[in-house]
Short mmCIF file of C-alpha atoms and ligand atoms in Angstrom, two decimals:
data_model
loop_
_atom_site.label_atom_id
_atom_site.label_comp_id
_atom_site.label_asym_id
_atom_site.label_seq_id
_atom_site.Cartn_x
_atom_site.Cartn_y
_atom_site.Cartn_z
CA UNK S 1 -6.27 19.84 22.76
CA UNK S 2 -2.88 19.99 21.00
CA UNK S 3 -3.25 20.55 17.26
CA UNK S 4 -1.26 17.97 15.30
CA UNK S 5 0.09 18.43 11.79
CA UNK S 6 1.68 16.46 9.01
CA UNK S 7 4.68 18.69 8.42
CA UNK S 8 6.40 16.75 5.63
CA UNK S 9 6.04 13.76 3.33
CA UNK S 10 8.50 11.65 1.37
CA UNK S 11 8.35 9.10 -1.45
CA UNK S 12 10.88 6.52 -2.59
CA UNK S 13 10.15 5.03 -6.03
CA UNK S 14 12.19 1.94 -7.04
CA UNK S 15 14.24 2.21 -10.24
CA UNK S 16 12.49 -0.51 -12.30
CA UNK S 17 9.04 -0.33 -13.87
CA UNK S 18 7.17 -3.30 -15.41
CA UNK S 19 4.42 -2.64 -17.97
CA UNK S 20 1.34 -4.86 -18.22
CA UNK S 21 2.60 -6.22 -21.56
CA UNK S 22 5.95 -7.26 -20.06
CA UNK S 23 4.26 -8.91 -17.09
CA UNK S 24 1.70 -10.73 -19.23
CA UNK S 25 4.38 -11.96 -21.65
CA UNK S 26 6.34 -13.55 -18.78
CA UNK S 27 3.15 -15.01 -17.28
CA UNK S 28 2.03 -16.51 -20.60
CA UNK S 29 5.49 -18.04 -21.13
CA UNK S 30 5.11 -19.64 -17.70
CA UNK S 31 1.65 -20.95 -18.73
CA UNK S 32 3.09 -22.50 -21.92
CA UNK S 33 5.90 -24.17 -19.99
CA UNK S 34 3.49 -25.50 -17.34
CA UNK S 35 0.95 -26.81 -19.85
CA UNK S 36 3.70 -28.48 -21.92
CA UNK S 37 5.23 -30.08 -18.83
CA UNK S 38 1.80 -31.43 -17.80
CA UNK S 39 0.45 -32.25 -21.27
CA UNK S 40 -0.33 -35.89 -20.43
CA UNK S 41 -2.37 -35.10 -17.30
CA UNK S 42 -4.13 -32.31 -19.21
CA UNK S 43 -4.87 -34.71 -22.10
CA UNK S 44 -6.36 -37.38 -19.82
CA UNK S 45 -8.40 -34.79 -17.94
CA UNK S 46 -6.74 -35.12 -14.54
CA UNK S 47 -5.30 -31.57 -14.65
CA UNK S 48 -6.84 -28.28 -15.78
CA UNK S 49 -4.57 -26.31 -18.12
CA UNK S 50 -3.54 -22.83 -17.03
CA UNK S 51 -5.03 -19.91 -18.97
CA UNK S 52 -3.29 -16.85 -20.42
CA UNK S 53 -3.42 -13.48 -18.73
CA UNK S 54 -4.12 -10.35 -20.78
CA UNK S 55 -3.16 -6.67 -20.61
CA UNK S 56 -6.66 -5.71 -21.77
CA UNK S 57 -8.20 -7.51 -18.79
CA UNK S 58 -5.76 -5.92 -16.34
CA UNK S 59 -6.38 -2.35 -17.46
CA UNK S 60 -10.15 -2.86 -17.68
CA UNK S 61 -10.51 -4.67 -14.34
CA UNK S 62 -8.07 -2.56 -12.30
CA UNK S 63 -6.87 0.59 -14.12
CA UNK S 64 -3.25 -0.51 -13.59
CA UNK S 65 -0.85 0.12 -16.49
CA UNK S 66 2.53 -0.51 -14.83
CA UNK S 67 4.19 -0.99 -11.46
CA UNK S 68 7.58 -0.20 -9.88
CA UNK S 69 9.60 -3.04 -8.38
CA UNK S 70 12.90 -3.46 -6.53
CA UNK S 71 13.92 -6.22 -8.97
CA UNK S 72 12.56 -6.74 -12.47
CA UNK S 73 14.69 -9.58 -13.82
CA UNK S 74 13.62 -12.28 -11.36
CA UNK S 75 9.92 -11.41 -11.71
CA UNK S 76 10.00 -11.59 -15.52
CA UNK S 77 11.96 -14.85 -15.65
CA UNK S 78 9.24 -17.48 -16.39
CA UNK S 79 11.33 -20.14 -14.61
CA UNK S 80 11.46 -18.04 -11.43
CA UNK S 81 8.65 -15.44 -11.22
CA UNK S 82 9.74 -13.83 -7.99
CA UNK S 83 12.09 -10.90 -7.36
CA UNK S 84 15.76 -11.62 -6.79
CA UNK S 85 16.45 -10.02 -3.42
CA UNK S 86 19.79 -11.21 -2.04
CA UNK S 87 19.92 -11.85 1.71
CA UNK S 88 22.01 -9.34 3.60
CA UNK S 89 24.29 -9.85 6.58
CA UNK S 90 22.87 -8.86 9.97
CA UNK S 91 25.34 -5.97 10.08
CA UNK S 92 23.98 -4.46 6.84
CA UNK S 93 20.94 -2.17 6.69
CA UNK S 94 17.94 -4.31 5.72
CA UNK S 95 16.20 -3.54 2.41
CA UNK S 96 12.93 -2.52 4.09
CA UNK S 97 14.87 -0.05 6.25
CA UNK S 98 16.85 1.20 3.25
CA UNK S 99 13.82 2.22 1.22
CA UNK S 100 12.08 3.51 4.37
CA UNK S 101 15.10 5.69 5.15
CA UNK S 102 15.07 7.14 1.60
CA UNK S 103 11.44 8.23 2.01
CA UNK S 104 12.02 9.41 5.60
CA UNK S 105 14.92 11.66 4.62
CA UNK S 106 12.72 13.48 2.10
CA UNK S 107 9.93 13.88 4.65
CA UNK S 108 12.38 15.30 7.21
CA UNK S 109 13.71 17.81 4.68
CA UNK S 110 10.21 18.99 3.79
CA UNK S 111 9.34 19.28 7.49
CA UNK S 112 12.62 21.15 8.13
CA UNK S 113 13.41 18.69 10.87
CA UNK S 114 16.66 16.97 11.71
CA UNK S 115 16.62 13.25 12.44
CA UNK S 116 17.75 13.84 16.04
CA UNK S 117 14.57 15.87 16.63
CA UNK S 118 12.44 12.76 15.96
CA UNK S 119 11.56 10.87 19.13
CA UNK S 120 9.14 8.30 17.71
CA UNK S 121 9.56 6.10 14.63
CA UNK S 122 6.62 3.97 13.53
CA UNK S 123 7.07 1.58 10.62
CA UNK S 124 3.53 0.81 9.47
CA UNK S 125 3.18 -1.59 6.54
CA UNK S 126 1.67 -4.84 5.29
CA UNK S 127 4.78 -6.98 5.16
CA UNK S 128 7.60 -6.83 7.65
CA UNK S 129 10.89 -8.31 6.58
CA UNK S 130 11.54 -10.16 9.83
CA UNK S 131 9.96 -10.86 13.18
CA UNK S 132 12.44 -8.80 15.23
CA UNK S 133 14.26 -6.57 16.02
CA UNK S 134 11.76 -4.00 14.76
CA UNK S 135 12.54 -2.35 11.41
CA UNK S 136 11.53 0.94 13.09
CA UNK S 137 14.28 0.56 15.69
CA UNK S 138 16.82 -0.18 12.96
CA UNK S 139 15.73 3.02 11.15
CA UNK S 140 15.77 4.97 14.42
CA UNK S 141 19.37 3.91 14.97
CA UNK S 142 20.42 4.46 11.35
CA UNK S 143 19.00 7.99 11.15
CA UNK S 144 20.07 8.95 14.67
CA UNK S 145 16.58 9.55 16.08
CA UNK S 146 15.96 9.56 19.84
CA UNK S 147 12.99 8.19 21.82
CA UNK S 148 11.43 4.93 20.70
CA UNK S 149 10.20 3.01 17.68
CA UNK S 150 7.95 0.10 16.83
CA UNK S 151 6.49 -1.77 13.85
CA UNK S 152 2.78 -2.17 13.24
CA UNK S 153 0.70 -3.91 10.60
CA UNK S 154 -2.89 -3.13 9.66
CA UNK S 155 -2.31 -4.25 6.04
CA UNK S 156 -3.35 -1.63 3.47
CA UNK S 157 -4.64 0.65 6.25
CA UNK S 158 -1.32 0.74 8.08
CA UNK S 159 -0.43 4.34 7.11
CA UNK S 160 -3.58 6.01 8.43
CA UNK S 161 -3.62 3.84 11.57
CA UNK S 162 0.08 4.73 12.03
CA UNK S 163 -0.70 8.44 11.71
CA UNK S 164 -3.41 8.01 14.35
CA UNK S 165 -0.97 6.26 16.68
CA UNK S 166 1.64 9.00 16.17
CA UNK S 167 -0.88 11.79 16.79
CA UNK S 168 -2.10 10.04 19.99
CA UNK S 169 1.49 9.64 21.24
CA UNK S 170 2.15 13.36 20.71
CA UNK S 171 -1.12 14.42 22.36
CA UNK S 172 -0.41 12.19 25.38
CA UNK S 173 3.09 13.65 25.77
CA UNK S 174 4.93 10.41 24.97
CA UNK S 175 6.51 11.94 21.86
CA UNK S 176 7.06 15.37 20.34
CA UNK S 177 7.87 14.64 16.71
CA UNK S 178 7.22 11.35 14.89
CA UNK S 179 8.12 9.65 11.64
CA UNK S 180 5.53 7.28 10.21
CA UNK S 181 7.14 5.18 7.48
CA UNK S 182 5.46 2.78 5.01
CA UNK S 183 8.01 0.64 3.18
CA UNK S 184 6.16 -1.82 0.94
CA UNK S 185 8.04 -4.55 -0.93
CA UNK S 186 4.80 -6.08 -2.11
CA UNK S 187 6.51 -7.95 -4.98
CA UNK S 188 7.94 -10.38 -2.44
CA UNK S 189 4.48 -11.39 -1.16
CA UNK S 190 2.78 -11.49 -4.56
CA UNK S 191 2.20 -14.78 -6.36
CA UNK S 192 3.34 -13.96 -9.90
CA UNK S 193 2.04 -17.39 -11.03
CA UNK S 194 -1.53 -16.55 -10.05
CA UNK S 195 -3.51 -15.17 -13.01
CA UNK S 196 -6.09 -13.52 -10.73
CA UNK S 197 -3.61 -11.38 -8.84
CA UNK S 198 -0.18 -11.33 -10.56
CA UNK S 199 -0.74 -7.75 -11.80
CA UNK S 200 -2.01 -6.16 -8.61
CA UNK S 201 0.93 -4.84 -6.60
CA UNK S 202 4.01 -2.59 -6.83
CA UNK S 203 6.90 -1.65 -4.54
CA UNK S 204 7.43 1.78 -2.95
CA UNK S 205 8.10 3.54 0.37
CA UNK S 206 6.43 6.62 1.82
CA UNK S 207 7.00 8.61 5.00
CA UNK S 208 5.27 11.35 6.98
CA UNK S 209 6.52 13.62 9.75
CA UNK S 210 3.80 14.12 12.38
CA UNK S 211 4.23 16.77 15.10
CA UNK S 212 2.46 19.41 17.23
CA UNK S 213 1.44 22.47 15.23
CA UNK S 214 3.04 24.76 17.81
CA UNK S 215 6.71 24.81 16.84
CA UNK S 216 6.18 23.36 13.35
CA UNK S 217 8.66 24.88 10.88
CA UNK S 218 7.18 23.56 7.66
CA UNK S 219 5.53 25.91 5.15
CA UNK S 220 3.51 23.05 3.65
CA UNK S 221 1.92 21.54 6.76
CA UNK S 222 -1.54 19.97 7.01
CA UNK S 223 -3.47 20.04 10.29
CA UNK S 224 -5.13 16.74 11.27
CA UNK S 225 -8.74 17.80 11.95
CA UNK S 226 -9.89 14.30 12.87
CA UNK S 227 -9.54 10.61 12.22
CA UNK S 228 -11.80 7.57 12.25
CA UNK S 229 -10.86 3.91 12.16
CA UNK S 230 -12.85 0.71 11.66
CA UNK S 231 -12.01 -2.98 11.42
CA UNK S 232 -14.23 -5.97 10.65
CA UNK S 233 -12.86 -9.50 10.27
CA UNK S 234 -12.81 -11.10 6.82
CA UNK S 235 -10.87 -13.93 5.16
CA UNK S 236 -11.33 -12.47 1.68
CA UNK S 237 -7.84 -10.96 1.64
CA UNK S 238 -5.44 -13.27 3.39
CA UNK S 239 -1.80 -14.33 3.63
CA UNK S 240 -0.95 -17.29 5.90
CA UNK S 241 2.76 -16.53 6.06
CA UNK S 242 4.01 -16.62 9.65
CA UNK S 243 6.46 -18.00 12.13
CA UNK S 244 4.49 -21.22 12.63
CA UNK S 245 4.85 -22.20 8.94
CA UNK S 246 8.12 -23.78 9.98
CA UNK S 247 6.18 -26.36 12.00
CA UNK S 248 4.43 -27.73 8.88
CA UNK S 249 7.17 -28.76 6.44
CA UNK S 250 4.63 -30.13 3.91
CA UNK S 251 2.77 -26.81 3.46
CA UNK S 252 5.55 -24.37 4.29
CA UNK S 253 5.94 -23.16 0.69
CA UNK S 254 2.34 -23.48 -0.52
CA UNK S 255 0.65 -20.57 -2.29
CA UNK S 256 -1.49 -19.57 0.70
CA UNK S 257 1.75 -18.20 2.25
CA UNK S 258 1.52 -15.39 -0.33
CA UNK S 259 -1.19 -12.78 -0.97
CA UNK S 260 -4.55 -14.10 -2.14
CA UNK S 261 -7.97 -12.55 -2.32
CA UNK S 262 -11.50 -12.99 -3.50
CA UNK S 263 -11.50 -9.72 -5.45
CA UNK S 264 -15.20 -9.71 -6.30
CA UNK S 265 -16.26 -10.23 -2.68
CA UNK S 266 -13.78 -7.60 -1.50
CA UNK S 267 -15.30 -5.17 -3.95
CA UNK S 268 -18.84 -5.91 -2.77
CA UNK S 269 -18.14 -5.94 0.98
CA UNK S 270 -15.40 -3.37 1.43
CA UNK S 271 -16.86 -0.55 -0.66
CA UNK S 272 -20.00 -0.09 1.51
CA UNK S 273 -17.80 -0.19 4.63
CA UNK S 274 -15.47 2.50 3.21
CA UNK S 275 -18.47 4.61 2.19
CA UNK S 276 -20.09 4.39 5.62
CA UNK S 277 -16.85 5.17 7.53
CA UNK S 278 -16.13 8.26 5.42
CA UNK S 279 -19.77 9.38 5.49
CA UNK S 280 -19.97 9.05 9.30
CA UNK S 281 -16.62 10.77 9.68
CA UNK S 282 -17.76 13.76 7.62
CA UNK S 283 -21.01 13.91 9.61
CA UNK S 284 -19.12 13.83 12.93
CA UNK S 285 -16.94 16.70 11.70
CA UNK S 286 -20.04 18.57 10.47
CA UNK S 287 -18.66 18.61 6.94
CA UNK S 288 -20.25 17.92 3.55
CA UNK S 289 -18.46 15.72 1.00
CA UNK S 290 -18.29 18.84 -1.21
CA UNK S 291 -16.29 20.68 1.53
CA UNK S 292 -13.39 18.31 0.79
CA UNK S 293 -11.18 19.66 -2.00
CA UNK S 294 -9.19 16.45 -2.41
CA UNK S 295 -9.71 12.76 -1.74
CA UNK S 296 -6.42 10.88 -1.34
CA UNK S 297 -7.87 7.35 -1.44
CA UNK S 298 -6.19 3.95 -1.14
CA UNK S 299 -4.97 2.98 -4.59
CA UNK S 300 -6.13 -0.58 -5.33
CA UNK S 301 -8.66 -0.29 -8.12
CA UNK S 302 -9.74 2.61 -10.33
CA UNK S 303 -13.40 1.59 -10.55
CA UNK S 304 -13.53 1.20 -6.78
CA UNK S 305 -12.16 4.73 -6.19
CA UNK S 306 -14.44 6.30 -8.79
CA UNK S 307 -17.42 4.48 -7.31
CA UNK S 308 -16.58 5.52 -3.71
CA UNK S 309 -16.06 9.18 -4.66
CA UNK S 310 -19.19 9.30 -6.83
CA UNK S 311 -21.28 7.87 -4.01
CA UNK S 312 -19.96 10.48 -1.58
CA UNK S 313 -20.21 13.49 -3.92
CA UNK S 314 -23.42 12.48 -5.69
CA UNK S 315 -21.68 13.12 -9.03
CA UNK S 316 -18.60 12.08 -11.01
CA UNK S 317 -15.38 13.30 -9.30
CA UNK S 318 -12.89 15.25 -11.39
CA UNK S 319 -9.14 14.53 -11.59
CA UNK S 320 -8.26 17.31 -9.13
CA UNK S 321 -10.66 15.96 -6.52
CA UNK S 322 -9.58 12.34 -6.90
CA UNK S 323 -5.91 11.97 -7.86
CA UNK S 324 -5.01 8.51 -9.20
CA UNK S 325 -1.52 7.02 -8.94
CA UNK S 326 -2.39 3.32 -9.25
CA UNK S 327 -2.09 3.53 -13.05
CA UNK S 328 1.71 3.80 -12.75
CA UNK S 329 2.35 2.54 -9.18
CA UNK S 330 -0.31 -0.24 -9.02
CA UNK S 331 -1.55 -1.18 -5.54
CA UNK S 332 1.23 -0.23 -3.14
CA UNK S 333 -0.70 -1.40 -0.09
CA UNK S 334 -0.43 1.03 2.84
CA UNK S 335 1.56 3.58 0.82
CA UNK S 336 -1.04 4.28 -1.90
CA UNK S 337 -2.99 7.10 -0.27
CA UNK S 338 0.26 8.66 1.00
CA UNK S 339 1.75 8.67 -2.54
CA UNK S 340 -1.40 10.46 -3.74
CA UNK S 341 -1.05 12.96 -0.85
CA UNK S 342 2.68 13.47 -1.48
CA UNK S 343 2.24 14.14 -5.22
CA UNK S 344 -1.05 16.02 -5.12
CA UNK S 345 -1.20 18.36 -2.12
CA UNK S 346 1.17 21.28 -2.81
CA UNK S 347 -1.43 23.27 -4.75
CA UNK S 348 -3.98 23.31 -1.90
CA UNK S 349 -4.41 26.72 -0.20
CA UNK S 350 -4.58 27.52 3.54
CA UNK S 351 -7.98 26.40 4.82
CA UNK S 352 -8.50 23.85 2.01
CA UNK S 353 -9.54 20.44 3.31
CA UNK S 354 -8.56 16.99 2.08
CA UNK S 355 -9.45 13.46 3.15
CA UNK S 356 -7.03 10.58 3.21
CA UNK S 357 -8.56 7.11 3.33
CA UNK S 358 -6.98 3.69 3.36
CA UNK S 359 -8.79 0.37 3.15
CA UNK S 360 -7.95 -3.29 2.72
CA UNK S 361 -7.29 -6.55 4.50
CA UNK S 362 -8.72 -7.10 7.94
CA UNK S 363 -11.06 -5.61 6.72
CA UNK S 364 -9.69 -2.28 7.83
CA UNK S 365 -10.65 1.30 6.96
CA UNK S 366 -8.97 4.55 8.04
CA UNK S 367 -10.18 8.09 7.34
CA UNK S 368 -8.14 11.19 8.20
CA UNK S 369 -9.40 14.71 7.48
CA UNK S 370 -6.66 17.28 6.88
CA UNK S 371 -6.60 21.06 6.47
CA UNK S 372 -3.82 23.04 4.83
CA UNK S 373 -2.27 25.31 7.51
N1 COA X 1 -6.31 -12.09 -17.51
C1 COA X 1 -7.43 -12.40 -18.19
N2 COA X 1 -8.57 -12.79 -17.60
C2 COA X 1 -8.58 -12.90 -16.25
C3 COA X 1 -7.44 -12.61 -15.47
C4 COA X 1 -6.27 -12.20 -16.16
N3 COA X 1 -5.14 -11.88 -15.49
N4 COA X 1 -7.74 -12.80 -14.17
C5 COA X 1 -9.01 -13.21 -14.12
N5 COA X 1 -9.53 -13.29 -15.37
C6 COA X 1 -10.88 -13.68 -15.77
C7 COA X 1 -11.51 -14.58 -14.73
O1 COA X 1 -11.17 -15.92 -14.97
C8 COA X 1 -12.98 -14.31 -14.97
O2 COA X 1 -13.40 -15.06 -16.07
P1 COA X 1 -14.90 -15.66 -16.14
O3 COA X 1 -15.82 -14.47 -16.12
O4 COA X 1 -14.91 -16.40 -17.44
O5 COA X 1 -15.06 -16.52 -14.94
C9 COA X 1 -13.05 -12.84 -15.37
O6 COA X 1 -11.72 -12.53 -15.84
C10 COA X 1 -13.41 -11.92 -14.23
O7 COA X 1 -12.58 -12.22 -13.10
P2 COA X 1 -12.77 -11.49 -11.71
O8 COA X 1 -11.74 -12.00 -10.76
O9 COA X 1 -14.20 -11.60 -11.29
O10 COA X 1 -12.42 -9.98 -12.13
P3 COA X 1 -12.81 -8.64 -11.45
O11 COA X 1 -13.55 -7.82 -12.43
O12 COA X 1 -13.42 -8.82 -10.10
O13 COA X 1 -11.38 -7.94 -11.25
C11 COA X 1 -9.82 -7.50 -9.46
C12 COA X 1 -10.41 -8.53 -10.43
C13 COA X 1 -8.90 -8.20 -8.50
C14 COA X 1 -9.07 -6.47 -10.29
C15 COA X 1 -10.98 -6.79 -8.70
O14 COA X 1 -11.87 -7.73 -8.21
C16 COA X 1 -10.51 -5.92 -7.58
O15 COA X 1 -9.67 -5.05 -7.72
N6 COA X 1 -11.15 -6.07 -6.38
C17 COA X 1 -10.89 -5.24 -5.23
C18 COA X 1 -9.63 -5.68 -4.65
C19 COA X 1 -9.13 -4.81 -3.55
O16 COA X 1 -9.40 -3.66 -3.44
N7 COA X 1 -8.36 -5.41 -2.73
C20 COA X 1 -7.69 -4.75 -1.72
C21 COA X 1 -6.35 -5.38 -1.73
S1 COA X 1 -5.32 -4.57 -0.68
#
């Protein structure tokens, strides 16, 4: 069987960062405005007042300290609370493509590949900017790649599922060298007026070059030893945005058309699923958890990652084993585990093994075991 490698990775970080304190201040101003506007209904008991958010809660419950965003001003304006992202003309490169291209160019450079050598572009992310034409095809055209491209969405697990799809396409002979790109403008699907979730997400883009090991030019490649994927339906993380919203004028703009979750239930149900997928994957590969030098896990919640790693290892993980980026990037959906891989893989030596795992809505879980070439 053809050995497949990740020969390069790339990361685009937006220019603006929002701290918890800044976010909470804007949210609490919104709460004051709302409660003042509705003081009569609140006084006669027909409306429940909104409650303040707090930085202490956010850091304790999630481990998130700040997040990067494509626009800060619109999010922090208590009268608006959504990013200002101007619409672009059809002839202009779309924003999702723009940040995807920035990450892809870095990945190509690291892989020592030219764009014209890429014959498959997969854009794998949680939120696609439009129905069609595919963002991947726009990027293919913009970079000058050959072959074909398509978009796919497995929510937070999109990156690992995308890597699997790229590896399969190369093994089957449909492609020789692929780009898997994860542009995530999560701030546009986040409800900044929802106390339970306004702090969760951040914007970013990541990219990976996936190709056959034979012919790979990179000096920092990782061989894909194996992958395992699992999905199991759940409504606990859901977003009802879609093309049929237009058919229901009354509910078109309601809050269920943005991200929402039952965080507690997700915690309880998803963690055992993640644990069992990774455990079974290691068993199938005849590996022990301790054979894995690095765990690049999905970056949603610090406690969740510490819990998952502790369960696998039978002890507390150290910082080298379990790199954390969610403190400064927040949850970047599909891109989280790839950011961790991009920033924390250079020091691994030939033969060292690492495990990338994504998990989230669906539910969906992906596990990919890598070995430094
Ligand atoms: N500020 C202050 N208090 C808040 C708050 C905020 N922003 N948001 C909620 N609270 C309060 C709640 O009202 C609740 O109060 P109560 O105990 O008086 O009822 C309390 O804090 C606990 O709320 P809860 O939602 O149960 O918190 P949690 O400990 O479960 O943490 C998450 C919330 C979302 C951080 C956590 O559940 C999580 O990360 N889950 C996993 C999510 C995940 O991985 N999703 C994948 C998405 S891709």
